[in-house]
Short mmCIF file of C-alpha atoms and ligand atoms in Angstrom, two decimals:
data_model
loop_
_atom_site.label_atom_id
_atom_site.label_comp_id
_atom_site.label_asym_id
_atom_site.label_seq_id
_atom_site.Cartn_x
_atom_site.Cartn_y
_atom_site.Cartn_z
CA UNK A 1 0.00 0.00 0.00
CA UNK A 2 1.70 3.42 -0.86
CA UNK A 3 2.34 5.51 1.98
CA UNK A 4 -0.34 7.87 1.56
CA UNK A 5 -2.78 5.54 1.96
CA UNK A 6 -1.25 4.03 4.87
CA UNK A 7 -1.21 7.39 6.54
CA UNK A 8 -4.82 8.04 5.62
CA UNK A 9 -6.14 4.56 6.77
CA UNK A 10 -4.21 5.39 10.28
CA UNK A 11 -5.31 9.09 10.26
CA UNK A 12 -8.21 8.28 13.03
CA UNK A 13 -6.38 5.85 15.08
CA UNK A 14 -4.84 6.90 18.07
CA UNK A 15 -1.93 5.07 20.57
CA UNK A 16 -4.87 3.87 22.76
CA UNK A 17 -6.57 2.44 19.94
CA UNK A 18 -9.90 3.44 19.16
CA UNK A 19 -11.14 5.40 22.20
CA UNK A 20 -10.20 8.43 20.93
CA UNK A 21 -11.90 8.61 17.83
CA UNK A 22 -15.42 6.71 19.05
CA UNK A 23 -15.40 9.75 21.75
CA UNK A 24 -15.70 11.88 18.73
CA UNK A 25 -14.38 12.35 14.97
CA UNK A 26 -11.37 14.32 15.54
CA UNK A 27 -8.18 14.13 13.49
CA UNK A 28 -5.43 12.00 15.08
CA UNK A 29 -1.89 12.20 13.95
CA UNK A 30 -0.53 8.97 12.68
CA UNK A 31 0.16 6.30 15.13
CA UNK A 32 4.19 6.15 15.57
CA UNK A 33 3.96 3.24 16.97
CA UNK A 34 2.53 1.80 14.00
CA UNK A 35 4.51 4.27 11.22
CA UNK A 36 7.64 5.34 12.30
CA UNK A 37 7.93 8.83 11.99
CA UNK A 38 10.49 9.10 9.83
CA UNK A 39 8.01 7.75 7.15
CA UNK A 40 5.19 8.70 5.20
CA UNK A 41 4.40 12.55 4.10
CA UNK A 42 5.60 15.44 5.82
CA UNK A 43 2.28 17.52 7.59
CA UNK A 44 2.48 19.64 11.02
CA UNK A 45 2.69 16.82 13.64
CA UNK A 46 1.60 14.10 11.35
CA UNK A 47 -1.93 14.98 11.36
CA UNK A 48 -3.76 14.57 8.23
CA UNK A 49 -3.76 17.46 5.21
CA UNK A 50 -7.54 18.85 5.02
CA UNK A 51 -8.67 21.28 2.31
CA UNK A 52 -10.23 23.73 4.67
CA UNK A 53 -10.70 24.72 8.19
CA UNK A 54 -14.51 23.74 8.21
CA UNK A 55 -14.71 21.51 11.44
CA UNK A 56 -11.71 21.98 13.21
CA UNK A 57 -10.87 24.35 16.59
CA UNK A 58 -7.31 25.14 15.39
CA UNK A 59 -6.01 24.80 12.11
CA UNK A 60 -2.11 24.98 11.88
CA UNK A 61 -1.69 26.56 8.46
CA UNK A 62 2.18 27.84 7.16
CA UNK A 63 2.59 31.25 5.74
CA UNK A 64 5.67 30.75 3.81
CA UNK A 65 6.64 34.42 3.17
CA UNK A 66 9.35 36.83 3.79
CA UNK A 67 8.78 39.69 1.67
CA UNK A 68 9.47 41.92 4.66
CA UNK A 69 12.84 40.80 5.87
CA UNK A 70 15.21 43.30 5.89
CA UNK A 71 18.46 41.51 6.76
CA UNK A 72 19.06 37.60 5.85
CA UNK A 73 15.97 36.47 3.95
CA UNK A 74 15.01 32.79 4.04
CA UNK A 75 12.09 32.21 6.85
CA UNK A 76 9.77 31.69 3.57
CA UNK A 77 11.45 27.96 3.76
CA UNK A 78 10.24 27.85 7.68
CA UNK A 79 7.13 25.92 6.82
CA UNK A 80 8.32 23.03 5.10
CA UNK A 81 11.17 22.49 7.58
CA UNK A 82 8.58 22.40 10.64
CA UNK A 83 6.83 20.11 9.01
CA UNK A 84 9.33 18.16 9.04
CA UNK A 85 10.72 18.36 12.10
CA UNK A 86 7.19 18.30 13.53
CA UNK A 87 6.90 14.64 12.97
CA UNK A 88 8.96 14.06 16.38
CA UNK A 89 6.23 15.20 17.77
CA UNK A 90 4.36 12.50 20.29
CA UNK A 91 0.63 12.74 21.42
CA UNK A 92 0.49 13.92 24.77
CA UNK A 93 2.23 16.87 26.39
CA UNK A 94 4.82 15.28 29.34
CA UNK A 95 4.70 17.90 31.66
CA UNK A 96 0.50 19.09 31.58
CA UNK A 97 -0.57 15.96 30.16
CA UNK A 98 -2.86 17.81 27.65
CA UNK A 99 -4.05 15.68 25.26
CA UNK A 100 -4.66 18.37 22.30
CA UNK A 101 -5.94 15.93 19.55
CA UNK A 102 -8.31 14.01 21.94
CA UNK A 103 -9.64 17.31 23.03
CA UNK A 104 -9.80 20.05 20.29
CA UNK A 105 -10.47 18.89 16.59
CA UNK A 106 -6.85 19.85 14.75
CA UNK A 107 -5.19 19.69 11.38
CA UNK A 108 -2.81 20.46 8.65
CA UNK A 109 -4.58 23.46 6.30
CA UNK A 110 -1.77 23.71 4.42
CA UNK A 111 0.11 26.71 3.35
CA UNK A 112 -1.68 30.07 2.33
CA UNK A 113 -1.30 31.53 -0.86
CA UNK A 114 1.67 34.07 -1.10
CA UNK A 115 3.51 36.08 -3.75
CA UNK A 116 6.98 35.95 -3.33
CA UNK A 117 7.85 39.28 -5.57
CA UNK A 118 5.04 41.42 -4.28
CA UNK A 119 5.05 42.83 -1.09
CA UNK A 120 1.28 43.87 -1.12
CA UNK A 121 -0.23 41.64 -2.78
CA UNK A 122 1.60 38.63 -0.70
CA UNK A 123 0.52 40.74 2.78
CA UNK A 124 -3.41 40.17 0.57
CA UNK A 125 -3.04 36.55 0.05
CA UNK A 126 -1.88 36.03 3.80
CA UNK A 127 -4.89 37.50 4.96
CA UNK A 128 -7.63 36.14 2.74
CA UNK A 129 -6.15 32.55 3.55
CA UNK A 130 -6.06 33.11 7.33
CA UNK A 131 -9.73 35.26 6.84
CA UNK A 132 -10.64 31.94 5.52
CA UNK A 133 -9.84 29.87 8.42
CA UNK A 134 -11.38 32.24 10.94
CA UNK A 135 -14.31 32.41 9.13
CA UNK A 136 -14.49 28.04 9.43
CA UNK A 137 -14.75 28.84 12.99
CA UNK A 138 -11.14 27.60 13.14
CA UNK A 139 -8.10 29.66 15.40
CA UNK A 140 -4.86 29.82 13.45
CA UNK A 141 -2.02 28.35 14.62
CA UNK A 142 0.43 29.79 12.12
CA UNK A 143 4.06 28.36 11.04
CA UNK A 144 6.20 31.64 9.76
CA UNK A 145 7.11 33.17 7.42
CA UNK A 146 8.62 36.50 8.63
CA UNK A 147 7.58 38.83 11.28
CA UNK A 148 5.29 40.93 8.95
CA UNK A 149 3.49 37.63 8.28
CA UNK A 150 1.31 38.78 12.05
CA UNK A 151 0.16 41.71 10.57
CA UNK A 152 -2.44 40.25 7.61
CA UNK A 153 -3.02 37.48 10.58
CA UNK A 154 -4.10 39.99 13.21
CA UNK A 155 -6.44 41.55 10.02
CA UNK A 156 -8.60 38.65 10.48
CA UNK A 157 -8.41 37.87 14.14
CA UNK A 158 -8.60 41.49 15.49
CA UNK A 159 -11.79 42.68 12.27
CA UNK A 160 -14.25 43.31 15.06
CA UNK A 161 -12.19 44.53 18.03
CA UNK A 162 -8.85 45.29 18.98
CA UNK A 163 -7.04 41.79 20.92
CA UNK A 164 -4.23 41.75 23.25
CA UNK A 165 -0.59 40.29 22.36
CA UNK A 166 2.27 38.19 24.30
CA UNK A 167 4.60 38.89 22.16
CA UNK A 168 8.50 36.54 22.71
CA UNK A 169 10.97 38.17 20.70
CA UNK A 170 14.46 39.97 20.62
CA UNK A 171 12.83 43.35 18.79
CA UNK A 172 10.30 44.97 19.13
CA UNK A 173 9.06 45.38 15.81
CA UNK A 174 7.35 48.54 16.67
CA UNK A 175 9.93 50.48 14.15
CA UNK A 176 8.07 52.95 11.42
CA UNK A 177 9.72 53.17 8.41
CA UNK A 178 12.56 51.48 6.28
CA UNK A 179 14.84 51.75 2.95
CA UNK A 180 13.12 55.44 2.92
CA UNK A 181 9.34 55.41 3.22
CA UNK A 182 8.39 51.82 3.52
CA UNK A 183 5.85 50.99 6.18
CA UNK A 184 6.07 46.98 5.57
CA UNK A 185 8.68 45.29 7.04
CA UNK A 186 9.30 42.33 9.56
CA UNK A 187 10.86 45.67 11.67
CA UNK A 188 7.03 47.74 11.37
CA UNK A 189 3.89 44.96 11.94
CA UNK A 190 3.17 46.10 15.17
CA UNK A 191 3.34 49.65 14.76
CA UNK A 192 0.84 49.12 11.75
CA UNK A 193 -1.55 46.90 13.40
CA UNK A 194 -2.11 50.01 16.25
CA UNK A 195 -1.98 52.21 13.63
CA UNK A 196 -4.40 49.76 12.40
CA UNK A 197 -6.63 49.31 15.28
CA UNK A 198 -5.90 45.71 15.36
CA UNK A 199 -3.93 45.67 18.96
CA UNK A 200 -5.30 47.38 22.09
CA UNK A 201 -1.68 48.96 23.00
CA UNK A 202 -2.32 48.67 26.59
CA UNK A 203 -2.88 44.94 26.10
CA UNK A 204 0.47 44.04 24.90
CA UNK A 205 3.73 43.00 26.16
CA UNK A 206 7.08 41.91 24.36
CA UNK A 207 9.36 39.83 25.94
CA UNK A 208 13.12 39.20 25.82
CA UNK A 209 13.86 42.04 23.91
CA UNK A 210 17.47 42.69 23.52
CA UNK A 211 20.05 43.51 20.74
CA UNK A 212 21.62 47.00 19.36
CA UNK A 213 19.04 49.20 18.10
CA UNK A 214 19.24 51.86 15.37
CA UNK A 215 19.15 54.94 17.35
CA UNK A 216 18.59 56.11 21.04
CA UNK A 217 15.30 56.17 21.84
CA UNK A 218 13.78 53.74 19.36
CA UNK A 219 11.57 52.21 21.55
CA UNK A 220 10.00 55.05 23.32
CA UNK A 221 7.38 55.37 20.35
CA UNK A 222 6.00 51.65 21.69
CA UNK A 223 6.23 52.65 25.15
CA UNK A 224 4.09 55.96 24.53
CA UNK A 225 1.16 54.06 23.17
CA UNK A 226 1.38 51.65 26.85
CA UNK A 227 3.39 48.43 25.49
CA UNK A 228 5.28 47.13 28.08
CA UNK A 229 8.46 45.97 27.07
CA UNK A 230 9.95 43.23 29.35
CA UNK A 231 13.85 43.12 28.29
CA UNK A 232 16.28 40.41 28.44
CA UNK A 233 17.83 41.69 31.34
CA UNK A 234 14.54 42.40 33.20
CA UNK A 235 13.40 38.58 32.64
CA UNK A 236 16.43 37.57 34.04
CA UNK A 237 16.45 39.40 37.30
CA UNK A 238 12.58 38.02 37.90
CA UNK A 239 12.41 34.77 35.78
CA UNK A 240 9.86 32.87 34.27
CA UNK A 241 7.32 32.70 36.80
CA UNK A 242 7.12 36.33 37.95
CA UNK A 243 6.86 37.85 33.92
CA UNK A 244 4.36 35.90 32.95
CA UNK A 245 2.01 36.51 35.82
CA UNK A 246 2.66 40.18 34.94
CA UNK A 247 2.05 39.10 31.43
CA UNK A 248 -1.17 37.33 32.26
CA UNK A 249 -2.24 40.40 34.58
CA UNK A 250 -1.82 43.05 31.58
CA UNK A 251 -3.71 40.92 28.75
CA UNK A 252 -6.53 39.96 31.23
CA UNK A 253 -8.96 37.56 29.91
CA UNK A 254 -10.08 39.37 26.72
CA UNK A 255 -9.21 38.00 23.19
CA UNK A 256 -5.04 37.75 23.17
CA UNK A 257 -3.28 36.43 20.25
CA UNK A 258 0.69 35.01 21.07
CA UNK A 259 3.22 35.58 18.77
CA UNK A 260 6.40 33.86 19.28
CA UNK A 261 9.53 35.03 17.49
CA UNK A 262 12.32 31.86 17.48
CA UNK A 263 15.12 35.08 17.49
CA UNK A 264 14.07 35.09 20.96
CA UNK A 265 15.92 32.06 21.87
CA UNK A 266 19.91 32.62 21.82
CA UNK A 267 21.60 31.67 18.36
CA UNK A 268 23.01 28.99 20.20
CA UNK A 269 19.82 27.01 20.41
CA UNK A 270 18.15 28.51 17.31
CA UNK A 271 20.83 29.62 14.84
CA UNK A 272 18.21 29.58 11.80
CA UNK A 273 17.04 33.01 11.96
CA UNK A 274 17.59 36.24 9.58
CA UNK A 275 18.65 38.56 12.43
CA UNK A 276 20.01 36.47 15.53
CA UNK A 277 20.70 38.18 18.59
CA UNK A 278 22.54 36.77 21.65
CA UNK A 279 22.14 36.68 25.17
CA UNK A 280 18.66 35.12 24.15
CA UNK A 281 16.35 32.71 26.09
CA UNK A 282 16.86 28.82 26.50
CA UNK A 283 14.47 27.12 24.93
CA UNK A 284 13.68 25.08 28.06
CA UNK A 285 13.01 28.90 29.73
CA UNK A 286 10.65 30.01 26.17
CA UNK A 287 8.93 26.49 27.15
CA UNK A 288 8.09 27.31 30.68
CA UNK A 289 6.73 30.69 29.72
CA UNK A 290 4.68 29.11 26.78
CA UNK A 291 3.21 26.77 29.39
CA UNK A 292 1.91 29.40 31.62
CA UNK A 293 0.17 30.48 28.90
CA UNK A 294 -2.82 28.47 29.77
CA UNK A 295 -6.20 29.47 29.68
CA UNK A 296 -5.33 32.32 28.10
CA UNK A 297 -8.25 33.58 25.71
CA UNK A 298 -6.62 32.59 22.36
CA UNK A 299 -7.60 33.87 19.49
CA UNK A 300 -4.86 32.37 17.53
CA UNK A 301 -1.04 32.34 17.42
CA UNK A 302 1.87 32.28 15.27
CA UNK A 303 5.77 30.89 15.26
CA UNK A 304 8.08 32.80 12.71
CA UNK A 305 11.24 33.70 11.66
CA UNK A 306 12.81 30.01 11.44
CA UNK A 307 15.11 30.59 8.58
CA UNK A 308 15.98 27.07 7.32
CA UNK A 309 19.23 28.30 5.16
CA UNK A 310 21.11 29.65 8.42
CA UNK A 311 19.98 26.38 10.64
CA UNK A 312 22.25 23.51 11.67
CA UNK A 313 21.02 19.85 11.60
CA UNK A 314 17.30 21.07 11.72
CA UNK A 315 17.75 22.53 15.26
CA UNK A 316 15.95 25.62 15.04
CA UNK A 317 12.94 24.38 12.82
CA UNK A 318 13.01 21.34 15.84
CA UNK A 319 12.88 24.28 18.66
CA UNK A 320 10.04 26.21 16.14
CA UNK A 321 7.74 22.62 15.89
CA UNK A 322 8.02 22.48 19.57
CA UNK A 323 7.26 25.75 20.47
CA UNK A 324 3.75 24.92 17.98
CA UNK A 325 3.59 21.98 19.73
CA UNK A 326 3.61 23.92 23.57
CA UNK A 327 0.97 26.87 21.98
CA UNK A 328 -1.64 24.16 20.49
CA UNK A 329 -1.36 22.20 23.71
CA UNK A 330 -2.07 25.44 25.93
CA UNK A 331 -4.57 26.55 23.34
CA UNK A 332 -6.58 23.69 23.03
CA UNK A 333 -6.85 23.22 27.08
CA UNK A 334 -8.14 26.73 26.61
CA UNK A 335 -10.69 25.80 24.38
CA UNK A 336 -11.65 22.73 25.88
CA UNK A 337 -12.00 24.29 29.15
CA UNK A 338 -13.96 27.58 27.67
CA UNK A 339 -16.56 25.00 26.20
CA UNK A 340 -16.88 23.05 29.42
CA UNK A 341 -17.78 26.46 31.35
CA UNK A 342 -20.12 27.15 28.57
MN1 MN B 401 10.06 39.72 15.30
#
């Protein structure tokens, strides 16, 4: 039997056998105990490749884009790479225990549409594919793609109201204009999307920012409009615990999207990125922040900026997968337990 078949066949069988998918009709990845996951074709965490988002809670979907990169381009290869390194991926989160296919209905929408020589129309194509998938009903969980990939994404999940942002990253990305007078670049989304509407201001916090910047004062436009900027340096006097209940405080329980920027972990652990920074997170410490994430109102999240040329042995598409892996788990615990309250 070819192997696509084989994957299909196995698509709604889980380690446990069938209780899973008796309990109800969602998408389970392929057994690895059964297919060795090395085999068979390359989706986000081996789940089967649907056409749409009609049916599921989260839909993980690449964007694979970098028209805005202003330094080493290459993050439009991101997607493919996490696939692939998705497929280590087991069921069942070791720490929480969340079991996010047994409990939200998840799957592999594919990639969006993009244009890779048109910076407009590719920021178009991003958002009428992700528009899509919130109009299914579906959140995005989005595989990067560059920074400015958010912005089209928050164009869909922030149409009817401003949202909130955790934002991990070593910039800010709050910067206003590049190369002369170009507003689009992975160094602008976030000034746009206030500019926009899109983020309440007040409602967002960055975290691990670090790095040379290109002139003194170049965050103080991000800080005037109430984003609180946690650096480095700030995270590690307090530590993981202590940020993120300040994190959780400031985004409250209205609609928050998470945006997690792999250049926030140090080039040691995630060397595929256009503009690497050191002095970065572990990814161990980006885990335990990503946990205490949960029950966060979610309405949808992204990982970006793995650049597959500059990575070594798959490492930093590996720490990119996982960190998808951490967000759907927290995200669909949030769902699960939203429903449950009614
Ligand atoms: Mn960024």
């Amino acid at each position: 039997m070819p192997e696509f078949q084989a994957l299909r066949s196995l698509s709604n069988v889980n380690r446990s056998g069938m209780a899973a998918s008796m309990e109800n009709s969602f998408h389970q990845p392929v057994d690895a105990a059964r297919v060795p996951r090395f085999a068979g074709l390359s989706t986000f965490m081996r789940l089967p490749a649907v056409p749409s988002a009609k049916g599921l809670d989260i839909a993980l979907v690449g964007i694979p884009w970098d028209g805005g990169t202003t330094n080493r381009a290459g993050a439009r290869h991101g997607p493919r790479e996490m696939r692939n390194q998705s497929s280590l991926m087991r069921r069942v989160h070791h720490v929480s225990g969340t079991e996010p296919f047994s409990i939200a209905n998840v799957a592999d929408v594919g990639d969006v549409s993009v244009n890779p020589i048109n910076l407009l129309d590719g920021l178009k194509r991003i958002e009428e594919g992700i528009a899509a998938i919130v109009a299914d009903g579906a959140l995005p969980l989005a595989a990067g793609g560059d920074h400015l990939t958010t912005l089209p994404v928050l164009r869909t999940v922030a149409r009817k109201a401003p949202v909130g942002m955790v934002h991990f990253d070593a910039h800010s990305d709050t910067n206003d204009r590049y190369f002369g007078d170009n507003p689009y670049t992975h160094g602008t989304p976030f000034r746009r999307a206030i500019e926009e509407g899109l983020l309440d201001p007040k409602r967002v916090v960055q975290i691990g920012i670090r790095g040379s910047i290109y002139e003194p004062g170049e965050h103080d436009w991000a800080t005037s409009q109430g984003i609180r900027i946690i650096y480095m340096e700030e995270f590690v006097k307090r530590g993981a615990a202590s940020v993120m209940q300040e994190a959780r405080d400031l985004v409250g329980d209205s609609p928050t999207y998470v945006t997690f920027d792999i250049d926030c972990i140090d080039p040691s652990m995630a060397p595929g990125t256009g503009t690497p920074e050191i002095g970065g997170f572990t990814t161990r410490e980006a885990q335990e922040m990503v946990r205490l994430l949960d029950g966060l109102n979610f309405v949808g999240a992204d990982v970006v900026e793995v650049a597959p040329p500059f990575d070594l042995a798959g490492m930093t598409a590996l720490a990119g997968a996982t960190m998808m892996f951490e967000l759907l788990c927290v995200m669909a615990r949030s769902l699960a337990d939203r429903r449950a309250r009614g």
